[in-house]
Amino acid sequence: MSAAPPAAGAPDNTASGKTAAGNAAPGTGAPGTESAAQGRTDAGAYPDTPAPLGNLGPRTLALIPGNVRQVVVVTGRGRDANRSEAVLYRRTASGWKAGTPWPAHNALNGWTDDHLAGDLRSPIGVFTLSDAGGLLPDPGTLLPYDESPEFSIDGTGFRGEPLAGSFDYVVAIDYNRVPGTSPLDRTRPLGADRGGGIWLHVDHDGPTQGCVSLEEQHMRQLLLALDPEQHPVIVMGDAGSLSR
């Protein structure tokens, strides 16, 4: 999201006064996804992966639960960079199959292993994806979808770009939130100081407060592709961190 000026990321600094996207902390997910939902970096089991999954290293791969069949890998250009690339992988009988790479933005100051509210960095880790919503009607996603006027936002981002429409479509990243609730829910299990409202949302052509943003057409494609029965997760961070 934004900070000063509001940058899209999630509700904190939205017109509705919700949590700003850019802060967050782990939550819980589907059975067998606890380590991912809580954003841990020291737990999990190596999946039985017959083909490679991006350029993820052994520590990162160990955090992906074995029942996961969909992985959104967001790879930042550098630790302090706010441009990144997102790829949706699907697990098939022959291994992981990569989709088309999508350009993305992340937080203004880059990435961190220890996200705190207001640091303007996106959290590094593996997190479940369980809930969606937006200002626009449900495009047909299988995820629970909350259509609400509270997703409206105005103002400008860090580069003076308009933020209107940034929350037309969002997918909540389960970092310091309660899965199974609207992305607008402000419950922060780890406390407010760990941030919250980390979302995937529509890109406004500028860095976020902590979220990951994609072009609107790609957000629609992602919403239509994600399937709760495939236990989707997002793996996000700079390239160096993800290769660990």
CSV table of C-alpha atoms in Angstrom, one decimal:
chain,number,residue,atom,x,y,z
A,1,MET,CA,0.0,0.0,0.0
A,2,SER,CA,1.1,3.5,0.5
A,3,ALA,CA,2.4,5.5,3.3
A,4,ALA,CA,3.0,9.0,2.7
A,5,PRO,CA,1.6,9.6,0.0
A,6,PRO,CA,-0.7,6.5,0.0
A,7,ALA,CA,0.7,3.8,-2.1
A,8,ALA,CA,-1.5,0.8,-2.9
A,9,GLY,CA,-1.0,-2.3,-0.9
A,10,ALA,CA,-4.0,-2.9,1.3
A,11,PRO,CA,-6.5,-1.0,3.4
A,12,ASP,CA,-4.6,0.9,6.1
A,13,ASN,CA,-4.5,4.2,4.3
A,14,THR,CA,-7.5,3.7,2.0
A,15,ALA,CA,-10.3,6.2,1.7
A,16,SER,CA,-12.3,3.9,4.0
A,17,GLY,CA,-9.7,4.0,6.7
A,18,LYS,CA,-8.9,0.3,6.5
A,19,THR,CA,-5.4,-1.2,6.8
A,20,ALA,CA,-2.9,-0.1,4.3
A,21,ALA,CA,-1.5,-2.8,2.1
A,22,GLY,CA,2.1,-3.0,2.8
A,23,ASN,CA,2.1,-4.3,6.3
A,24,ALA,CA,1.3,-7.8,7.5
A,25,ALA,CA,2.2,-10.9,9.4
A,26,PRO,CA,1.4,-14.6,9.2
A,27,GLY,CA,-1.9,-16.3,9.6
A,28,THR,CA,-3.1,-19.9,9.3
A,29,GLY,CA,-4.1,-21.9,6.3
A,30,ALA,CA,-5.4,-25.2,5.1
A,31,PRO,CA,-4.4,-28.4,6.8
A,32,GLY,CA,-0.7,-29.0,6.3
A,33,THR,CA,0.1,-25.4,5.5
A,34,GLU,CA,0.9,-24.0,9.0
A,35,SER,CA,4.5,-23.1,8.3
A,36,ALA,CA,3.5,-21.2,5.2
A,37,ALA,CA,0.6,-19.4,6.7
A,38,GLN,CA,2.7,-18.3,9.6
A,39,GLY,CA,5.5,-17.1,7.4
A,40,ARG,CA,8.1,-19.3,9.1
A,41,THR,CA,11.5,-19.7,7.6
A,42,ASP,CA,12.6,-22.8,9.5
A,43,ALA,CA,9.9,-25.4,9.1
A,44,GLY,CA,8.2,-27.4,6.4
A,45,ALA,CA,9.0,-30.5,4.4
A,46,TYR,CA,10.6,-30.9,1.0
A,47,PRO,CA,7.9,-31.6,-1.6
A,48,ASP,CA,8.3,-34.6,-3.9
A,49,THR,CA,9.1,-32.4,-6.9
A,50,PRO,CA,10.1,-34.2,-10.0
A,51,ALA,CA,10.9,-31.0,-11.9
A,52,PRO,CA,12.4,-27.7,-10.6
A,53,LEU,CA,10.3,-24.9,-9.2
A,54,GLY,CA,11.7,-21.6,-10.4
A,55,ASN,CA,15.1,-20.8,-8.9
A,56,LEU,CA,14.1,-21.5,-5.4
A,57,GLY,CA,16.8,-22.8,-3.0
A,58,PRO,CA,16.5,-25.7,-0.6
A,59,ARG,CA,15.5,-23.6,2.4
A,60,THR,CA,12.7,-21.9,0.5
A,61,LEU,CA,11.5,-25.2,-1.1
A,62,ALA,CA,11.4,-26.7,2.4
A,63,LEU,CA,8.7,-24.2,3.4
A,64,ILE,CA,6.3,-25.3,0.7
A,65,PRO,CA,3.9,-27.9,2.0
A,66,GLY,CA,3.7,-31.2,0.1
A,67,ASN,CA,0.0,-30.8,-0.7
A,68,VAL,CA,0.5,-27.6,-2.6
A,69,ARG,CA,-0.3,-27.7,-6.3
A,70,GLN,CA,-0.3,-24.0,-7.2
A,71,VAL,CA,2.6,-21.6,-6.4
A,72,VAL,CA,2.8,-18.0,-7.3
A,73,VAL,CA,6.6,-17.1,-7.3
A,74,VAL,CA,7.3,-13.4,-7.0
A,75,THR,CA,11.0,-12.7,-7.5
A,76,GLY,CA,12.3,-9.2,-6.8
A,77,ARG,CA,15.2,-7.7,-8.8
A,78,GLY,CA,17.1,-6.9,-5.6
A,79,ARG,CA,16.9,-6.7,-1.9
A,80,ASP,CA,16.2,-2.9,-2.1
A,81,ALA,CA,14.4,-2.9,-5.4
A,82,ASN,CA,10.6,-2.4,-5.9
A,83,ARG,CA,10.3,-4.1,-9.3
A,84,SER,CA,9.7,-7.8,-9.5
A,85,GLU,CA,8.3,-10.7,-11.7
A,86,ALA,CA,5.5,-13.0,-10.8
A,87,VAL,CA,5.0,-16.5,-12.3
A,88,LEU,CA,2.1,-19.0,-11.5
A,89,TYR,CA,3.4,-22.6,-11.3
A,90,ARG,CA,1.1,-25.6,-11.5
A,91,ARG,CA,2.1,-29.0,-10.4
A,92,THR,CA,1.5,-31.7,-13.0
A,93,ALA,CA,2.3,-35.4,-13.3
A,94,SER,CA,5.6,-34.5,-14.9
A,95,GLY,CA,6.6,-31.7,-12.5
A,96,TRP,CA,6.0,-28.0,-12.1
A,97,LYS,CA,4.8,-26.1,-15.1
A,98,ALA,CA,5.4,-22.4,-15.3
A,99,GLY,CA,3.0,-19.9,-16.6
A,100,THR,CA,3.8,-16.6,-18.4
A,101,PRO,CA,5.9,-14.2,-16.4
A,102,TRP,CA,4.1,-11.1,-15.3
A,103,PRO,CA,5.7,-7.8,-14.4
A,104,ALA,CA,5.0,-6.7,-10.8
A,105,HIS,CA,5.8,-4.1,-8.2
A,106,ASN,CA,6.6,-4.7,-4.5
A,107,ALA,CA,7.3,-2.3,-1.6
A,108,LEU,CA,9.1,1.0,-2.1
A,109,ASN,CA,12.2,0.0,-0.1
A,110,GLY,CA,12.3,-3.7,-1.3
A,111,TRP,CA,12.2,-6.8,0.9
A,112,THR,CA,12.8,-7.9,4.4
A,113,ASP,CA,12.9,-11.1,6.5
A,114,ASP,CA,11.4,-9.2,9.5
A,115,HIS,CA,8.6,-7.1,8.3
A,116,LEU,CA,7.3,-4.3,10.6
A,117,ALA,CA,4.5,-1.8,10.2
A,118,GLY,CA,5.7,1.2,8.2
A,119,ASP,CA,9.1,-0.1,7.0
A,120,LEU,CA,7.9,0.1,3.4
A,121,ARG,CA,9.3,-3.4,2.7
A,122,SER,CA,7.5,-6.5,1.5
A,123,PRO,CA,7.8,-9.6,3.7
A,124,ILE,CA,9.9,-12.5,2.4
A,125,GLY,CA,8.5,-15.9,2.8
A,126,VAL,CA,5.9,-18.6,1.9
A,127,PHE,CA,2.3,-17.7,2.6
A,128,THR,CA,-1.0,-19.3,1.8
A,129,LEU,CA,-3.6,-17.6,-0.4
A,130,SER,CA,-7.1,-18.2,0.9
A,131,ASP,CA,-9.4,-15.1,0.3
A,132,ALA,CA,-10.1,-12.5,-2.3
A,133,GLY,CA,-12.2,-9.5,-2.9
A,134,GLY,CA,-12.4,-6.1,-4.6
A,135,LEU,CA,-14.4,-3.1,-5.6
A,136,LEU,CA,-15.5,-4.9,-8.8
A,137,PRO,CA,-17.8,-7.9,-9.0
A,138,ASP,CA,-16.4,-11.4,-8.6
A,139,PRO,CA,-14.9,-12.3,-12.0
A,140,GLY,CA,-15.5,-16.0,-11.3
A,141,THR,CA,-12.8,-17.0,-8.9
A,142,LEU,CA,-13.1,-20.2,-6.8
A,143,LEU,CA,-11.7,-18.3,-3.8
A,144,PRO,CA,-14.1,-16.7,-1.3
A,145,TYR,CA,-14.7,-13.2,-2.8
A,146,ASP,CA,-15.9,-10.1,-0.9
A,147,GLU,CA,-17.2,-7.4,-3.2
A,148,SER,CA,-17.4,-4.2,-1.2
A,149,PRO,CA,-17.3,-0.4,-1.7
A,150,GLU,CA,-14.7,-0.4,1.1
A,151,PHE,CA,-12.1,-1.4,-1.4
A,152,SER,CA,-12.3,2.0,-3.0
A,153,ILE,CA,-9.1,4.1,-2.8
A,154,ASP,CA,-8.0,7.5,-4.1
A,155,GLY,CA,-5.0,9.8,-3.7
A,156,THR,CA,-1.6,9.3,-5.3
A,157,GLY,CA,1.3,6.9,-4.9
A,158,PHE,CA,5.0,7.5,-4.3
A,159,ARG,CA,5.5,8.7,-7.9
A,160,GLY,CA,2.5,10.8,-8.0
A,161,GLU,CA,0.5,8.1,-9.8
A,162,PRO,CA,-3.3,7.9,-9.1
A,163,LEU,CA,-4.2,5.0,-6.8
A,164,ALA,CA,-7.9,4.8,-8.0
A,165,GLY,CA,-8.7,1.2,-9.1
A,166,SER,CA,-5.8,-0.4,-7.2
A,167,PHE,CA,-8.2,-2.5,-5.2
A,168,ASP,CA,-10.6,-3.4,-8.0
A,169,TYR,CA,-9.3,-7.0,-7.4
A,170,VAL,CA,-7.2,-8.2,-4.5
A,171,VAL,CA,-6.0,-11.5,-3.1
A,172,ALA,CA,-5.1,-11.5,0.6
A,173,ILE,CA,-1.7,-12.8,1.4
A,174,ASP,CA,-1.9,-14.7,4.7
A,175,TYR,CA,0.6,-12.7,6.6
A,176,ASN,CA,-0.5,-11.6,10.1
A,177,ARG,CA,-4.2,-12.2,9.2
A,178,VAL,CA,-6.9,-14.7,9.8
A,179,PRO,CA,-7.6,-16.9,6.7
A,180,GLY,CA,-11.2,-17.5,5.9
A,181,THR,CA,-12.1,-13.8,6.4
A,182,SER,CA,-12.5,-10.9,4.0
A,183,PRO,CA,-9.2,-9.2,3.0
A,184,LEU,CA,-10.6,-6.2,4.8
A,185,ASP,CA,-10.5,-7.9,8.2
A,186,ARG,CA,-8.1,-6.0,10.4
A,187,THR,CA,-7.4,-8.8,12.9
A,188,ARG,CA,-3.6,-9.1,13.4
A,189,PRO,CA,-2.6,-12.3,15.3
A,190,LEU,CA,1.0,-11.2,15.7
A,191,GLY,CA,0.1,-7.7,16.8
A,192,ALA,CA,-0.2,-4.4,15.0
A,193,ASP,CA,3.5,-3.7,15.1
A,194,ARG,CA,4.1,-6.5,12.7
A,195,GLY,CA,2.0,-4.8,10.0
A,196,GLY,CA,-0.9,-6.2,8.1
A,197,GLY,CA,-3.0,-5.9,4.9
A,198,ILE,CA,-0.4,-7.5,2.6
A,199,TRP,CA,-2.3,-8.1,-0.7
A,200,LEU,CA,-1.9,-9.0,-4.3
A,201,HIS,CA,-3.7,-6.2,-6.1
A,202,VAL,CA,-4.0,-4.2,-9.3
A,203,ASP,CA,-0.8,-2.3,-10.2
A,204,HIS,CA,-0.9,1.5,-10.2
A,205,ASP,CA,2.4,1.9,-12.0
A,206,GLY,CA,4.4,2.5,-8.8
A,207,PRO,CA,5.8,0.8,-5.7
A,208,THR,CA,3.6,-0.3,-2.8
A,209,GLN,CA,3.8,0.0,0.9
A,210,GLY,CA,4.4,-3.8,1.2
A,211,CYS,CA,2.0,-5.5,-1.2
A,212,VAL,CA,2.6,-7.1,-4.6
A,213,SER,CA,0.8,-5.5,-7.5
A,214,LEU,CA,0.0,-6.9,-11.0
A,215,GLU,CA,-1.6,-5.4,-14.1
A,216,GLU,CA,-5.4,-5.7,-13.9
A,217,GLN,CA,-5.6,-8.3,-16.7
A,218,HIS,CA,-3.1,-10.5,-14.8
A,219,MET,CA,-5.0,-10.1,-11.6
A,220,ARG,CA,-8.1,-11.3,-13.3
A,221,GLN,CA,-6.2,-14.3,-14.8
A,222,LEU,CA,-4.8,-15.1,-11.3
A,223,LEU,CA,-8.2,-14.9,-9.7
A,224,LEU,CA,-9.6,-17.3,-12.3
A,225,ALA,CA,-6.7,-19.7,-11.9
A,226,LEU,CA,-6.4,-20.0,-8.1
A,227,ASP,CA,-8.2,-23.1,-6.7
A,228,PRO,CA,-8.5,-23.7,-3.0
A,229,GLU,CA,-8.4,-27.4,-3.6
A,230,GLN,CA,-4.9,-27.0,-5.0
A,231,HIS,CA,-3.8,-25.3,-1.7
A,232,PRO,CA,-2.2,-22.3,-3.4
A,233,VAL,CA,0.7,-20.4,-1.8
A,234,ILE,CA,2.8,-17.4,-2.7
A,235,VAL,CA,6.6,-17.5,-2.5
A,236,MET,CA,7.9,-13.9,-2.4
A,237,GLY,CA,11.2,-12.2,-1.9
A,238,ASP,CA,14.3,-10.9,-3.7
A,239,ALA,CA,16.1,-13.4,-5.9
A,240,GLY,CA,19.0,-13.8,-3.5
A,241,SER,CA,16.8,-14.6,-0.6
A,242,LEU,CA,14.6,-17.1,-2.5
A,243,SER,CA,17.7,-19.0,-3.7
A,244,ARG,CA,18.7,-19.9,-0.1
